[in-house]
Coordinates of C-alpha atoms in Angstrom, one line a residue:
X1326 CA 73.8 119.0 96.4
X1327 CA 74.1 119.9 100.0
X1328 CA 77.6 118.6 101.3
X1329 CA 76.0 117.1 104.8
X1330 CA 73.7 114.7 103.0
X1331 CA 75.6 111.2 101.8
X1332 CA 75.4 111.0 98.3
X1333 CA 74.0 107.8 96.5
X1334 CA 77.2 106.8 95.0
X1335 CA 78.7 107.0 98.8
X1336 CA 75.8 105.3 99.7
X1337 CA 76.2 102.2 97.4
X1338 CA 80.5 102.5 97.9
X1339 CA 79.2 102.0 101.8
X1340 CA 76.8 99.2 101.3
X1341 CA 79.5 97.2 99.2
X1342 CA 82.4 98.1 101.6
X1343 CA 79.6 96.7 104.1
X1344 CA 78.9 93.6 102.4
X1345 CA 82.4 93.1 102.2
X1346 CA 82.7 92.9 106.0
X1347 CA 80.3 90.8 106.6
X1348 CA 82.0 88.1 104.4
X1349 CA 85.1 89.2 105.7
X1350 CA 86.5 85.6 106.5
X1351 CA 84.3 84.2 103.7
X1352 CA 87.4 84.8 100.9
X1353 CA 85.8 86.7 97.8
X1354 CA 82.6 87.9 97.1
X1355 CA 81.4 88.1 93.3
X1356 CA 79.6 91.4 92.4
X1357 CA 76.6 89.6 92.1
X1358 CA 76.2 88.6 95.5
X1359 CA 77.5 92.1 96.4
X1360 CA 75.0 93.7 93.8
X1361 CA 71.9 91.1 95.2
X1362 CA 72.3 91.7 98.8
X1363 CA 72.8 95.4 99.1
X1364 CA 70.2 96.1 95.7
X1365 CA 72.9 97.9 94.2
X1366 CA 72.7 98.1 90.2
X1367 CA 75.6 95.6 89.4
X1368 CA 77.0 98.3 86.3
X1369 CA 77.1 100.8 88.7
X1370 CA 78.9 98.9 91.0
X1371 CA 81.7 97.4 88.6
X1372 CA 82.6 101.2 88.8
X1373 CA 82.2 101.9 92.3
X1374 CA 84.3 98.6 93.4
X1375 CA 87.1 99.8 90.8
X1376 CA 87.8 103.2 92.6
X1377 CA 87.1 101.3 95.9
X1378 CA 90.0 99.4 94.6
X1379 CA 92.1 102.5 93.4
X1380 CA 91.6 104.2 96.8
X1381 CA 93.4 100.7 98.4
X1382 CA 89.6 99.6 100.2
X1383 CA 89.3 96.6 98.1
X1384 CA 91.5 94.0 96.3
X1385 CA 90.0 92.1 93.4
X1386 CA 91.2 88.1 92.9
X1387 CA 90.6 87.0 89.6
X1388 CA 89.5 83.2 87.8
X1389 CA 86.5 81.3 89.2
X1390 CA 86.9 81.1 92.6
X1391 CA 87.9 85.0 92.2
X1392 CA 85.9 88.8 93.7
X1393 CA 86.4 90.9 95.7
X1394 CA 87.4 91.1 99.4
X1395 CA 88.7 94.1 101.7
X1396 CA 92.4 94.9 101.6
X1397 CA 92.5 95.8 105.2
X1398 CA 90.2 94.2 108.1
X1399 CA 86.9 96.1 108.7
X1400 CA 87.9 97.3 112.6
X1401 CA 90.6 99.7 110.1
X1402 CA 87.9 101.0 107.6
X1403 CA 86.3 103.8 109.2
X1404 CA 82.7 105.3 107.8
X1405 CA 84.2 108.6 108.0
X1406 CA 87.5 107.7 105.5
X1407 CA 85.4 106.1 103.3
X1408 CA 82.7 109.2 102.6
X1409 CA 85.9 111.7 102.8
X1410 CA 87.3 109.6 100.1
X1411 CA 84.2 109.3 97.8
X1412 CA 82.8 112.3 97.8
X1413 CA 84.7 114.7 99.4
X1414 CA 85.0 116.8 103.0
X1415 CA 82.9 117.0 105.5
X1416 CA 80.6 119.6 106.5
X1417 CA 77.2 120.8 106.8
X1418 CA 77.7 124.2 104.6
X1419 CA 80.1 124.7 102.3
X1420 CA 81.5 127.5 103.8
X1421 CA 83.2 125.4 106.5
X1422 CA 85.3 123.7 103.7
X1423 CA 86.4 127.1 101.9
X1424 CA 83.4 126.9 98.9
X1425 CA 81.0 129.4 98.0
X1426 CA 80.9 132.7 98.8
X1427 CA 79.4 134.1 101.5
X1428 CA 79.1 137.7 102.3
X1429 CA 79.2 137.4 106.1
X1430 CA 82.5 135.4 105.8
X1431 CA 84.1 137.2 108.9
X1432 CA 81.1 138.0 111.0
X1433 CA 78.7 135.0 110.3
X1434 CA 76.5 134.3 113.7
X1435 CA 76.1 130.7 112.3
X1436 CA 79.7 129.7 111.5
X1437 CA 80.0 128.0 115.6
X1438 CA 77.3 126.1 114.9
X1439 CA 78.4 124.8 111.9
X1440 CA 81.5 123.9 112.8
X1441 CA 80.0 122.4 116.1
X1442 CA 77.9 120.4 113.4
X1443 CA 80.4 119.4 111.3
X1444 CA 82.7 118.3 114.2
X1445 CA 79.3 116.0 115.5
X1446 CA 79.6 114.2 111.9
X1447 CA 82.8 113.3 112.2
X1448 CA 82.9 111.8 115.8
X1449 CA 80.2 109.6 114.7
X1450 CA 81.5 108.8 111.1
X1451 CA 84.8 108.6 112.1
X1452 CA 84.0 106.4 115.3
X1453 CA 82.4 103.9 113.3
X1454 CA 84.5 101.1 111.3
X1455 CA 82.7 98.6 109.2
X1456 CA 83.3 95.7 112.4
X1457 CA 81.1 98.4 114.3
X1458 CA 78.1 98.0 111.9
X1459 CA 78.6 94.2 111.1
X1460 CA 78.9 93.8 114.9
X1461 CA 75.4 96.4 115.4
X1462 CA 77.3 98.8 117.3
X1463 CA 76.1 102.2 117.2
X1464 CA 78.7 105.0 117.7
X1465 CA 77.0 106.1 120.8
X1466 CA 77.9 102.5 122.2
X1467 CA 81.1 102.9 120.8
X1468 CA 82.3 106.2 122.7
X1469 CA 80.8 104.8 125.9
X1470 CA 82.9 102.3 125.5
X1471 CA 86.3 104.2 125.5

């Protein structure tokens, strides 16, 4: 696996947390709405939307009228929390995040621009929240902005 790409299981935790935010003021949203509108396999994501809901993303209601909905609103949720949180740190080399084992450790000529790259990911990730995307902000619109 290379650590810069997003994973599918980040992917599909995304697309649900996305969903999510789009029926933000809807009240819940059954998985198979969820499931149909993002094409995410629905057992895969009765698992993802449990840990979504063990890392305090989601909350689930139950009984008829019951599903899921965000815990917090989607201008707190930020694309960059949400990967960190599924799948770990990051970075475009695993060196960067203290894994594998490099023999230039101390003298590598890449290790600036890696670390330039990594700190690229997270303005972007970390300067979008789900309200961004629903809204079809880019993160470029959204640092011109501040």
């Amino acid at each position: 696996m290379v650590p810069i790409g997003v994973n599918q299981k980040t992917q599909y935790a995304l697309r649900a947390l996305y969903e999510l935010s789009v029926q933000y003021r809807a009240g819940p949203v059954k998985i198979a709405r969820i499931a149909e509108a993002q094409r995410i396999p629905r057992k895969f994501l009765e698992v993802i939307l449990s840990e979504l809901k063990a890392m305090g993303y989601v909350e689930s209601l139950r009984g008829r009228e019951g599903g899921y909905v965000l815990a917090r609103p989607p201008w707190e949720i930020s694309i960059g929390d949400v990967i960190r949180d599924v799948q770990g740190p990051l970075s475009p080399v695993d060196c960067l995040i203290g894994r594998g084992g490099c023999g230039l450790s101390g003298q590598c000529s890449f290790r600036p621009l890696w670390a330039r790259a990594a700190r690229a990911l997270e303005e972007v990730y970390d300067g979008t929240t789900f309200q961004d995307l629903v809204d079809g902000i880019t993160a470029e619109e959204v640092s011109e902005d501040e």
